[in-house]
PDB file of C-alpha atoms and ligand atoms in Angstrom:
ATOM      1  CA  MET C 622     -52.702 -88.276 -66.778  1.00  0.00           C
ATOM      2  CA  ARG C 623     -51.276 -88.973 -69.823  1.00  0.00           C
ATOM      3  CA  ILE C 624     -49.359 -86.509 -72.078  1.00  0.00           C
ATOM      4  CA  ASP C 625     -48.323 -87.393 -75.763  1.00  0.00           C
ATOM      5  CA  ILE C 626     -45.919 -85.085 -77.286  1.00  0.00           C
ATOM      6  CA  ILE C 627     -45.324 -85.066 -81.053  1.00  0.00           C
ATOM      7  CA  SER C 628     -42.191 -83.359 -82.426  1.00  0.00           C
ATOM      8  CA  ILE C 629     -39.444 -83.944 -85.304  1.00  0.00           C
ATOM      9  CA  PHE C 630     -36.862 -83.265 -82.564  1.00  0.00           C
ATOM     10  CA  PRO C 631     -37.572 -85.666 -79.739  1.00  0.00           C
ATOM     11  CA  PRO C 632     -33.888 -85.261 -78.402  1.00  0.00           C
ATOM     12  CA  LEU C 633     -34.877 -81.784 -77.444  1.00  0.00           C
ATOM     13  CA  LEU C 634     -37.385 -83.112 -75.290  1.00  0.00           C
ATOM     14  CA  ALA C 635     -35.557 -86.241 -73.911  1.00  0.00           C
ATOM     15  CA  GLY C 636     -33.881 -84.976 -70.882  1.00  0.00           C
ATOM     16  CA  VAL C 637     -36.040 -82.193 -69.815  1.00  0.00           C
ATOM     17  CA  PHE C 638     -38.611 -84.319 -68.262  1.00  0.00           C
ATOM     18  CA  GLU C 639     -36.296 -86.246 -66.000  1.00  0.00           C
ATOM     19  CA  HIS C 640     -35.742 -83.976 -63.224  1.00  0.00           C
ATOM     20  CA  SER C 641     -37.310 -82.389 -60.412  1.00  0.00           C
ATOM     21  CA  ILE C 642     -40.940 -82.415 -59.938  1.00  0.00           C
ATOM     22  CA  ILE C 643     -41.698 -83.783 -63.419  1.00  0.00           C
ATOM     23  CA  LYS C 644     -39.619 -86.832 -62.692  1.00  0.00           C
ATOM     24  CA  ARG C 645     -40.992 -87.407 -59.161  1.00  0.00           C
ATOM     25  CA  VAL C 646     -44.579 -87.268 -60.628  1.00  0.00           C
ATOM     26  CA  ARG C 647     -43.658 -89.630 -63.615  1.00  0.00           C
ATOM     27  CA  ASP C 648     -41.862 -92.050 -61.296  1.00  0.00           C
ATOM     28  CA  ARG C 649     -45.260 -92.028 -58.809  1.00  0.00           C
ATOM     29  CA  GLY C 650     -47.279 -92.834 -62.075  1.00  0.00           C
ATOM     30  CA  ILE C 651     -49.316 -89.625 -61.749  1.00  0.00           C
ATOM     31  CA  VAL C 652     -48.335 -88.672 -65.283  1.00  0.00           C
ATOM     32  CA  ASP C 653     -47.183 -90.843 -68.149  1.00  0.00           C
ATOM     33  CA  ILE C 654     -45.269 -88.486 -70.686  1.00  0.00           C
ATOM     34  CA  GLN C 655     -44.418 -90.034 -74.122  1.00  0.00           C
ATOM     35  CA  VAL C 656     -42.555 -88.259 -76.785  1.00  0.00           C
ATOM     36  CA  HIS C 657     -43.020 -89.301 -80.424  1.00  0.00           C
ATOM     37  CA  ASP C 658     -41.159 -88.629 -83.473  1.00  0.00           C
ATOM     38  CA  LEU C 659     -43.441 -87.223 -86.450  1.00  0.00           C
ATOM     39  CA  ARG C 660     -41.237 -88.969 -88.772  1.00  0.00           C
ATOM     40  CA  ASP C 661     -42.380 -92.084 -87.831  1.00  0.00           C
ATOM     41  CA  TYR C 662     -45.702 -91.442 -89.114  1.00  0.00           C
ATOM     42  CA  THR C 663     -44.335 -90.655 -92.714  1.00  0.00           C
ATOM     43  CA  THR C 664     -44.697 -93.198 -95.421  1.00  0.00           C
ATOM     44  CA  ASP C 665     -42.055 -92.199 -97.924  1.00  0.00           C
ATOM     45  CA  ARG C 666     -38.478 -93.145 -97.804  1.00  0.00           C
ATOM     46  CA  HIS C 667     -37.140 -89.829 -97.116  1.00  0.00           C
ATOM     47  CA  ARG C 668     -39.436 -89.388 -94.134  1.00  0.00           C
ATOM     48  CA  THR C 669     -40.722 -85.981 -95.393  1.00  0.00           C
ATOM     49  CA  VAL C 670     -42.727 -83.778 -92.987  1.00  0.00           C
ATOM     50  CA  ASP C 671     -42.646 -80.463 -95.136  1.00  0.00           C
ATOM     51  CA  ASP C 672     -43.177 -79.056 -98.272  1.00  0.00           C
ATOM     52  CA  TYR C 673     -43.413 -75.569-100.304  1.00  0.00           C
ATOM     53  CA  PRO C 674     -46.111 -73.605 -99.473  1.00  0.00           C
ATOM     54  CA  TYR C 675     -49.066 -73.009-102.104  1.00  0.00           C
ATOM     55  CA  GLY C 676     -49.288 -69.410-103.422  1.00  0.00           C
ATOM     56  CA  GLY C 677     -45.389 -69.101-103.038  1.00  0.00           C
ATOM     57  CA  GLY C 678     -43.469 -67.388-100.305  1.00  0.00           C
ATOM     58  CA  ALA C 679     -40.242 -68.162 -98.135  1.00  0.00           C
ATOM     59  CA  GLY C 680     -39.853 -71.164 -96.198  1.00  0.00           C
ATOM     60  CA  MET C 681     -41.371 -74.655 -95.818  1.00  0.00           C
ATOM     61  CA  VAL C 682     -44.819 -75.764 -94.451  1.00  0.00           C
ATOM     62  CA  MET C 683     -45.391 -78.920 -92.397  1.00  0.00           C
ATOM     63  CA  LYS C 684     -47.420 -81.306 -94.393  1.00  0.00           C
ATOM     64  CA  PRO C 685     -50.762 -82.522 -92.842  1.00  0.00           C
ATOM     65  CA  GLU C 686     -50.736 -86.058 -93.385  1.00  0.00           C
ATOM     66  CA  PRO C 687     -48.012 -87.116 -90.816  1.00  0.00           C
ATOM     67  CA  TRP C 688     -49.768 -84.992 -88.413  1.00  0.00           C
ATOM     68  CA  PHE C 689     -53.271 -86.732 -88.919  1.00  0.00           C
ATOM     69  CA  ARG C 690     -51.604 -90.202 -89.166  1.00  0.00           C
ATOM     70  CA  ALA C 691     -49.825 -89.702 -85.753  1.00  0.00           C
ATOM     71  CA  VAL C 692     -52.714 -88.310 -83.804  1.00  0.00           C
ATOM     72  CA  GLU C 693     -55.264 -90.808 -85.156  1.00  0.00           C
ATOM     73  CA  SER C 694     -52.965 -93.531 -84.396  1.00  0.00           C
ATOM     74  CA  LEU C 695     -52.277 -92.266 -80.944  1.00  0.00           C
ATOM     75  CA  ARG C 696     -55.754 -91.917 -80.349  1.00  0.00           C
ATOM     76  CA  MET C 697     -56.425 -95.460 -81.118  1.00  0.00           C
ATOM     77  CA  GLN C 698     -54.545 -96.260 -77.743  1.00  0.00           C
ATOM     78  CA  GLY C 699     -56.678 -95.035 -74.976  1.00  0.00           C
ATOM     79  CA  SER C 700     -58.867 -91.980 -74.720  1.00  0.00           C
ATOM     80  CA  ALA C 701     -59.124 -89.359 -77.498  1.00  0.00           C
ATOM     81  CA  GLY C 702     -57.607 -86.734 -75.397  1.00  0.00           C
ATOM     82  CA  ARG C 703     -57.473 -83.088 -76.162  1.00  0.00           C
ATOM     83  CA  ALA C 704     -55.029 -82.382 -79.231  1.00  0.00           C
ATOM     84  CA  ILE C 705     -53.139 -79.047 -78.813  1.00  0.00           C
ATOM     85  CA  LEU C 706     -51.081 -77.377 -81.358  1.00  0.00           C
ATOM     86  CA  LEU C 707     -48.283 -74.917 -79.937  1.00  0.00           C
ATOM     87  CA  THR C 708     -48.000 -71.839 -82.166  1.00  0.00           C
ATOM     88  CA  PRO C 709     -47.743 -68.274 -81.960  1.00  0.00           C
ATOM     89  CA  GLN C 710     -51.068 -67.969 -83.571  1.00  0.00           C
ATOM     90  CA  GLY C 711     -52.789 -69.642 -80.505  1.00  0.00           C
ATOM     91  CA  GLN C 712     -54.511 -68.351 -77.533  1.00  0.00           C
ATOM     92  CA  GLN C 713     -51.951 -67.125 -74.956  1.00  0.00           C
ATOM     93  CA  LEU C 714     -51.269 -69.370 -71.996  1.00  0.00           C
ATOM     94  CA  ASN C 715     -52.182 -68.104 -68.477  1.00  0.00           C
ATOM     95  CA  GLN C 716     -52.547 -69.907 -65.200  1.00  0.00           C
ATOM     96  CA  ARG C 717     -56.502 -70.325 -66.024  1.00  0.00           C
ATOM     97  CA  VAL C 718     -55.643 -72.145 -69.159  1.00  0.00           C
ATOM     98  CA  VAL C 719     -53.158 -74.208 -67.336  1.00  0.00           C
ATOM     99  CA  GLN C 720     -55.694 -75.218 -64.737  1.00  0.00           C
ATOM    100  CA  ARG C 721     -58.238 -76.087 -67.095  1.00  0.00           C
ATOM    101  CA  LEU C 722     -55.829 -78.431 -69.163  1.00  0.00           C
ATOM    102  CA  ALA C 723     -54.655 -79.866 -66.016  1.00  0.00           C
ATOM    103  CA  SER C 724     -57.869 -81.579 -65.406  1.00  0.00           C
ATOM    104  CA  GLU C 725     -57.998 -83.431 -68.910  1.00  0.00           C
ATOM    105  CA  ASP C 726     -57.143 -87.138 -68.632  1.00  0.00           C
ATOM    106  CA  ARG C 727     -55.137 -87.025 -71.642  1.00  0.00           C
ATOM    107  CA  LEU C 728     -53.555 -84.207 -73.942  1.00  0.00           C
ATOM    108  CA  ILE C 729     -51.676 -84.868 -77.190  1.00  0.00           C
ATOM    109  CA  ILE C 730     -49.225 -81.877 -77.835  1.00  0.00           C
ATOM    110  CA  LEU C 731     -48.150 -81.223 -81.509  1.00  0.00           C
ATOM    111  CA  CYS C 732     -44.973 -78.933 -81.760  1.00  0.00           C
ATOM    112  CA  GLY C 733     -44.817 -77.338 -84.975  1.00  0.00           C
ATOM    113  CA  ARG C 734     -41.635 -76.243 -86.819  1.00  0.00           C
ATOM    114  CA  TYR C 735     -40.389 -74.201 -89.949  1.00  0.00           C
ATOM    115  CA  GLU C 736     -42.486 -71.347 -91.035  1.00  0.00           C
ATOM    116  CA  GLY C 737     -46.084 -73.077 -90.191  1.00  0.00           C
ATOM    117  CA  VAL C 738     -48.172 -76.103 -90.278  1.00  0.00           C
ATOM    118  CA  ASP C 739     -50.769 -76.706 -92.958  1.00  0.00           C
ATOM    119  CA  GLU C 740     -53.899 -74.971 -91.632  1.00  0.00           C
ATOM    120  CA  ARG C 741     -56.018 -78.210 -92.101  1.00  0.00           C
ATOM    121  CA  VAL C 742     -54.098 -79.358 -88.990  1.00  0.00           C
ATOM    122  CA  ALA C 743     -55.396 -76.351 -87.008  1.00  0.00           C
ATOM    123  CA  GLU C 744     -58.607 -76.577 -88.251  1.00  0.00           C
ATOM    124  CA  ARG C 745     -59.602 -80.131 -88.403  1.00  0.00           C
ATOM    125  CA  LEU C 746     -57.331 -82.012 -86.306  1.00  0.00           C
ATOM    126  CA  VAL C 747     -56.426 -80.132 -83.011  1.00  0.00           C
ATOM    127  CA  ASP C 748     -58.895 -79.120 -80.383  1.00  0.00           C
ATOM    128  CA  GLU C 749     -57.036 -75.802 -79.578  1.00  0.00           C
ATOM    129  CA  GLU C 750     -53.999 -73.817 -80.594  1.00  0.00           C
ATOM    130  CA  ILE C 751     -51.901 -72.349 -77.778  1.00  0.00           C
ATOM    131  CA  SER C 752     -48.929 -69.779 -77.770  1.00  0.00           C
ATOM    132  CA  ILE C 753     -46.896 -69.298 -74.579  1.00  0.00           C
ATOM    133  CA  GLY C 754     -46.190 -65.622 -75.346  1.00  0.00           C
ATOM    134  CA  ASP C 755     -45.980 -62.726 -77.944  1.00  0.00           C
ATOM    135  CA  TYR C 756     -42.388 -63.900 -79.509  1.00  0.00           C
ATOM    136  CA  VAL C 757     -41.418 -66.353 -81.949  1.00  0.00           C
ATOM    137  CA  LEU C 758     -39.568 -69.660 -81.163  1.00  0.00           C
ATOM    138  CA  SER C 759     -37.901 -71.777 -83.748  1.00  0.00           C
ATOM    139  CA  GLY C 760     -40.296 -74.565 -82.732  1.00  0.00           C
ATOM    140  CA  GLY C 761     -43.012 -75.737 -80.396  1.00  0.00           C
ATOM    141  CA  GLU C 762     -40.867 -77.748 -78.440  1.00  0.00           C
ATOM    142  CA  PRO C 763     -39.586 -75.291 -75.635  1.00  0.00           C
ATOM    143  CA  ALA C 764     -43.244 -74.281 -75.476  1.00  0.00           C
ATOM    144  CA  ALA C 765     -44.182 -77.942 -74.958  1.00  0.00           C
ATOM    145  CA  VAL C 766     -41.726 -78.041 -71.965  1.00  0.00           C
ATOM    146  CA  VAL C 767     -43.303 -74.748 -70.499  1.00  0.00           C
ATOM    147  CA  LEU C 768     -46.755 -76.264 -70.741  1.00  0.00           C
ATOM    148  CA  VAL C 769     -46.250 -79.793 -69.501  1.00  0.00           C
ATOM    149  CA  ASP C 770     -44.178 -78.087 -66.599  1.00  0.00           C
ATOM    150  CA  ALA C 771     -47.084 -75.807 -65.443  1.00  0.00           C
ATOM    151  CA  ILE C 772     -49.784 -78.835 -65.921  1.00  0.00           C
ATOM    152  CA  VAL C 773     -47.858 -81.220 -64.188  1.00  0.00           C
ATOM    153  CA  ARG C 774     -47.010 -79.568 -61.057  1.00  0.00           C
ATOM    154  CA  LEU C 775     -50.781 -78.854 -60.685  1.00  0.00           C
ATOM    155  CA  GLN C 776     -51.579 -83.012 -60.500  1.00  0.00           C
ATOM    156  CA  PRO C 777     -52.646 -83.947 -57.172  1.00  0.00           C
ATOM    157  CA  GLY C 778     -49.776 -85.302 -55.169  1.00  0.00           C
ATOM    158  CA  ALA C 779     -47.388 -83.559 -57.311  1.00  0.00           C
ATOM    159  CA  LEU C 780     -46.154 -81.134 -54.695  1.00  0.00           C
ATOM    160  CA  GLY C 781     -45.068 -81.513 -51.210  1.00  0.00           C
ATOM    161  CA  SER C 782     -47.480 -79.414 -49.533  1.00  0.00           C
ATOM    162  CA  SER C 783     -51.026 -78.381 -50.862  1.00  0.00           C
ATOM    163  CA  GLU C 784     -50.379 -74.887 -49.500  1.00  0.00           C
ATOM    164  CA  SER C 785     -47.659 -74.018 -51.943  1.00  0.00           C
ATOM    165  CA  ILE C 786     -50.503 -74.395 -54.541  1.00  0.00           C
ATOM    166  CA  VAL C 787     -53.227 -72.397 -52.887  1.00  0.00           C
ATOM    167  CA  GLU C 788     -51.234 -69.447 -51.998  1.00  0.00           C
ATOM    168  CA  GLU C 789     -49.546 -69.239 -55.388  1.00  0.00           C
ATOM    169  CA  THR C 790     -48.997 -66.188 -57.829  1.00  0.00           C
ATOM    170  CA  PHE C 791     -51.787 -65.614 -60.340  1.00  0.00           C
ATOM    171  CA  MET C 792     -54.333 -67.857 -58.535  1.00  0.00           C
ATOM    172  CA  GLU C 793     -56.163 -65.061 -57.244  1.00  0.00           C
ATOM    173  CA  GLY C 794     -54.883 -62.610 -59.476  1.00  0.00           C
ATOM    174  CA  LEU C 795     -52.273 -61.019 -57.535  1.00  0.00           C
ATOM    175  CA  LEU C 796     -48.195 -61.551 -57.728  1.00  0.00           C
ATOM    176  CA  GLU C 797     -46.701 -62.986 -54.850  1.00  0.00           C
ATOM    177  CA  TYR C 798     -45.338 -61.378 -51.569  1.00  0.00           C
ATOM    178  CA  PRO C 799     -41.641 -61.145 -51.133  1.00  0.00           C
ATOM    179  CA  GLN C 800     -39.826 -64.127 -49.360  1.00  0.00           C
ATOM    180  CA  TYR C 801     -36.852 -63.986 -46.896  1.00  0.00           C
ATOM    181  CA  THR C 802     -34.825 -66.920 -45.260  1.00  0.00           C
ATOM    182  CA  ARG C 803     -31.893 -66.874 -42.942  1.00  0.00           C
ATOM    183  CA  PRO C 804     -29.702 -65.150 -42.171  1.00  0.00           C
ATOM    184  CA  PRO C 805     -31.732 -62.157 -40.604  1.00  0.00           C
ATOM    185  CA  GLU C 806     -29.237 -59.790 -41.575  1.00  0.00           C
ATOM    186  CA  PHE C 807     -27.002 -59.990 -44.851  1.00  0.00           C
ATOM    187  CA  ARG C 808     -24.612 -57.500 -45.848  1.00  0.00           C
ATOM    188  CA  GLY C 809     -26.489 -55.150 -43.817  1.00  0.00           C
ATOM    189  CA  TRP C 810     -29.724 -55.657 -45.622  1.00  0.00           C
ATOM    190  CA  ARG C 811     -31.969 -56.642 -42.769  1.00  0.00           C
ATOM    191  CA  VAL C 812     -35.455 -58.901 -43.368  1.00  0.00           C
ATOM    192  CA  PRO C 813     -38.329 -56.712 -42.590  1.00  0.00           C
ATOM    193  CA  ASP C 814     -38.876 -56.936 -38.531  1.00  0.00           C
ATOM    194  CA  ILE C 815     -42.512 -57.846 -38.790  1.00  0.00           C
ATOM    195  CA  LEU C 816     -41.560 -61.208 -40.482  1.00  0.00           C
ATOM    196  CA  LEU C 817     -39.429 -62.123 -37.492  1.00  0.00           C
ATOM    197  CA  SER C 818     -42.209 -60.768 -34.889  1.00  0.00           C
ATOM    198  CA  GLY C 819     -44.165 -64.092 -34.826  1.00  0.00           C
ATOM    199  CA  ASP C 820     -47.065 -62.295 -34.911  1.00  0.00           C
ATOM    200  CA  HIS C 821     -49.168 -64.340 -37.783  1.00  0.00           C
ATOM    201  CA  GLY C 822     -51.884 -61.657 -37.997  1.00  0.00           C
ATOM    202  CA  ALA C 823     -49.480 -59.047 -38.664  1.00  0.00           C
ATOM    203  CA  VAL C 824     -47.297 -61.002 -41.072  1.00  0.00           C
ATOM    204  CA  ASP C 825     -50.506 -61.893 -43.016  1.00  0.00           C
ATOM    205  CA  GLU C 826     -51.426 -58.345 -43.495  1.00  0.00           C
ATOM    206  CA  TRP C 827     -48.019 -57.206 -44.543  1.00  0.00           C
ATOM    207  CA  ARG C 828     -48.183 -59.962 -47.015  1.00  0.00           C
ATOM    208  CA  ARG C 829     -51.216 -58.884 -48.454  1.00  0.00           C
ATOM    209  CA  GLN C 830     -50.292 -55.302 -48.683  1.00  0.00           C
ATOM    210  CA  ARG C 831     -47.038 -56.116 -50.499  1.00  0.00           C
ATOM    211  CA  GLN C 832     -48.958 -58.338 -52.915  1.00  0.00           C
ATOM    212  CA  ILE C 833     -51.239 -55.571 -53.694  1.00  0.00           C
ATOM    213  CA  GLU C 834     -48.492 -53.007 -53.965  1.00  0.00           C
ATOM    214  CA  ARG C 835     -46.373 -55.297 -56.340  1.00  0.00           C
ATOM    215  CA  THR C 836     -49.307 -55.987 -58.482  1.00  0.00           C
ATOM    216  CA  ARG C 837     -50.378 -52.425 -58.858  1.00  0.00           C
ATOM    217  CA  GLU C 838     -46.762 -51.404 -59.880  1.00  0.00           C
ATOM    218  CA  ARG C 839     -45.638 -54.208 -61.941  1.00  0.00           C
ATOM    219  CA  ARG C 840     -48.722 -55.532 -63.606  1.00  0.00           C
ATOM    220  CA  PRO C 841     -51.149 -52.678 -64.031  1.00  0.00           C
ATOM    221  CA  ASP C 842     -53.063 -54.971 -66.454  1.00  0.00           C
ATOM    222  CA  LEU C 843     -53.748 -57.564 -63.938  1.00  0.00           C
ATOM    223  CA  TRP C 844     -54.592 -54.837 -61.512  1.00  0.00           C
ATOM    224  CA  ALA C 845     -57.064 -53.359 -63.623  1.00  0.00           C
ATOM    225  CA  LYS C 846     -58.542 -56.773 -64.024  1.00  0.00           C
ATOM    226  CA  LEU C 847     -59.101 -57.143 -60.392  1.00  0.00           C
ATOM    227  CA  SER C 848     -60.320 -53.755 -59.848  1.00  0.00           C
ATOM    228  CA  ASN C 849     -63.181 -54.499 -62.445  1.00  0.00           C
ATOM    229  CA  SER C 850     -64.366 -57.925 -60.818  1.00  0.00           C
ATOM    230  CA  ASP C 851     -66.268 -57.914 -57.493  1.00  0.00           C
ATOM    231  CA  ASP C 852     -63.257 -59.747 -55.790  1.00  0.00           C
ATOM    232  CA  ASP C 853     -63.235 -58.960 -52.025  1.00  0.00           C
ATOM    233  CA  VAL C 854     -59.274 -58.633 -52.380  1.00  0.00           C
ATOM    234  CA  ILE C 855     -59.802 -55.265 -53.609  1.00  0.00           C
ATOM    235  CA  GLU C 856     -62.371 -54.267 -50.951  1.00  0.00           C
ATOM    236  CA  THR C 857     -59.893 -54.361 -48.230  1.00  0.00           C
ATOM    237  CA  THR C 858     -57.718 -51.541 -50.023  1.00  0.00           C
ATOM    238  CA  THR C 859     -60.187 -49.117 -51.285  1.00  0.00           C
TER     239      THR C 859
HETATM  240  N1  LIG E1751     -43.721 -71.962 -81.688  1.00  0.00           N
HETATM  241  C1  LIG E1751     -43.095 -70.675 -82.154  1.00  0.00           C
HETATM  242  N2  LIG E1751     -43.479 -69.650 -81.115  1.00  0.00           N
HETATM  243  C2  LIG E1751     -44.129 -70.200 -80.170  1.00  0.00           C
HETATM  244  C3  LIG E1751     -44.841 -69.612 -79.252  1.00  0.00           C
HETATM  245  N3  LIG E1751     -44.615 -68.314 -78.751  1.00  0.00           N
HETATM  246  N4  LIG E1751     -45.662 -70.437 -78.389  1.00  0.00           N
HETATM  247  C4  LIG E1751     -45.951 -71.499 -78.637  1.00  0.00           C
HETATM  248  N5  LIG E1751     -45.465 -72.102 -79.783  1.00  0.00           N
HETATM  249  C5  LIG E1751     -44.758 -71.516 -80.680  1.00  0.00           C
END
């Protein structure tokens, strides 16, 4: 998979993809991540990327031309890819969206800045707009890190064991069960006996119940979605 990220602050993105799983995946050639400076696609001496908003108002708006030039020139190298603008106006990211994007062969991620990006970029250049949540960042860069991390770890060969993906939070709409490791007692707090019992069936059942309990208590919104589907997750509890 290839991921191109376009930003006016490439240094914000420089170090983050050089550690942990993302680094391993890059080193193995599973994902090729390239960061590009939007200013390299300007044509004026000042490398201008923004201008005053038509209709007035505070702040600046990012000009369309550098974005079109950048995406169009990147698309001349390799496949067209799916272009994504990161903005609080976009569809909210969740694991389903991550899975869908993880199966693309190429993504071109546009990190907006300032008060906004000329609407023609959203309407005519990108394939979709994505938000990572209902809060406003000063730019799309932290959102790009979130998006890339979530996508990269789903690439075949990224994780050590395939199980760690299969059992994961949100895959089936439930939160994860609580995890413990040694020591069995720490400051008087004991690990639940059942986890030490060696009874795998009982452990599985205990974990399932904890998942259900947590999801109900902490994420009634997720729980309601499951209750409305005909998923058999629920049938064991009702
Ligand atoms: N840019 C600014 N805020 C953002 C958000 N919440 N998600 C994606 N991009 C953004």
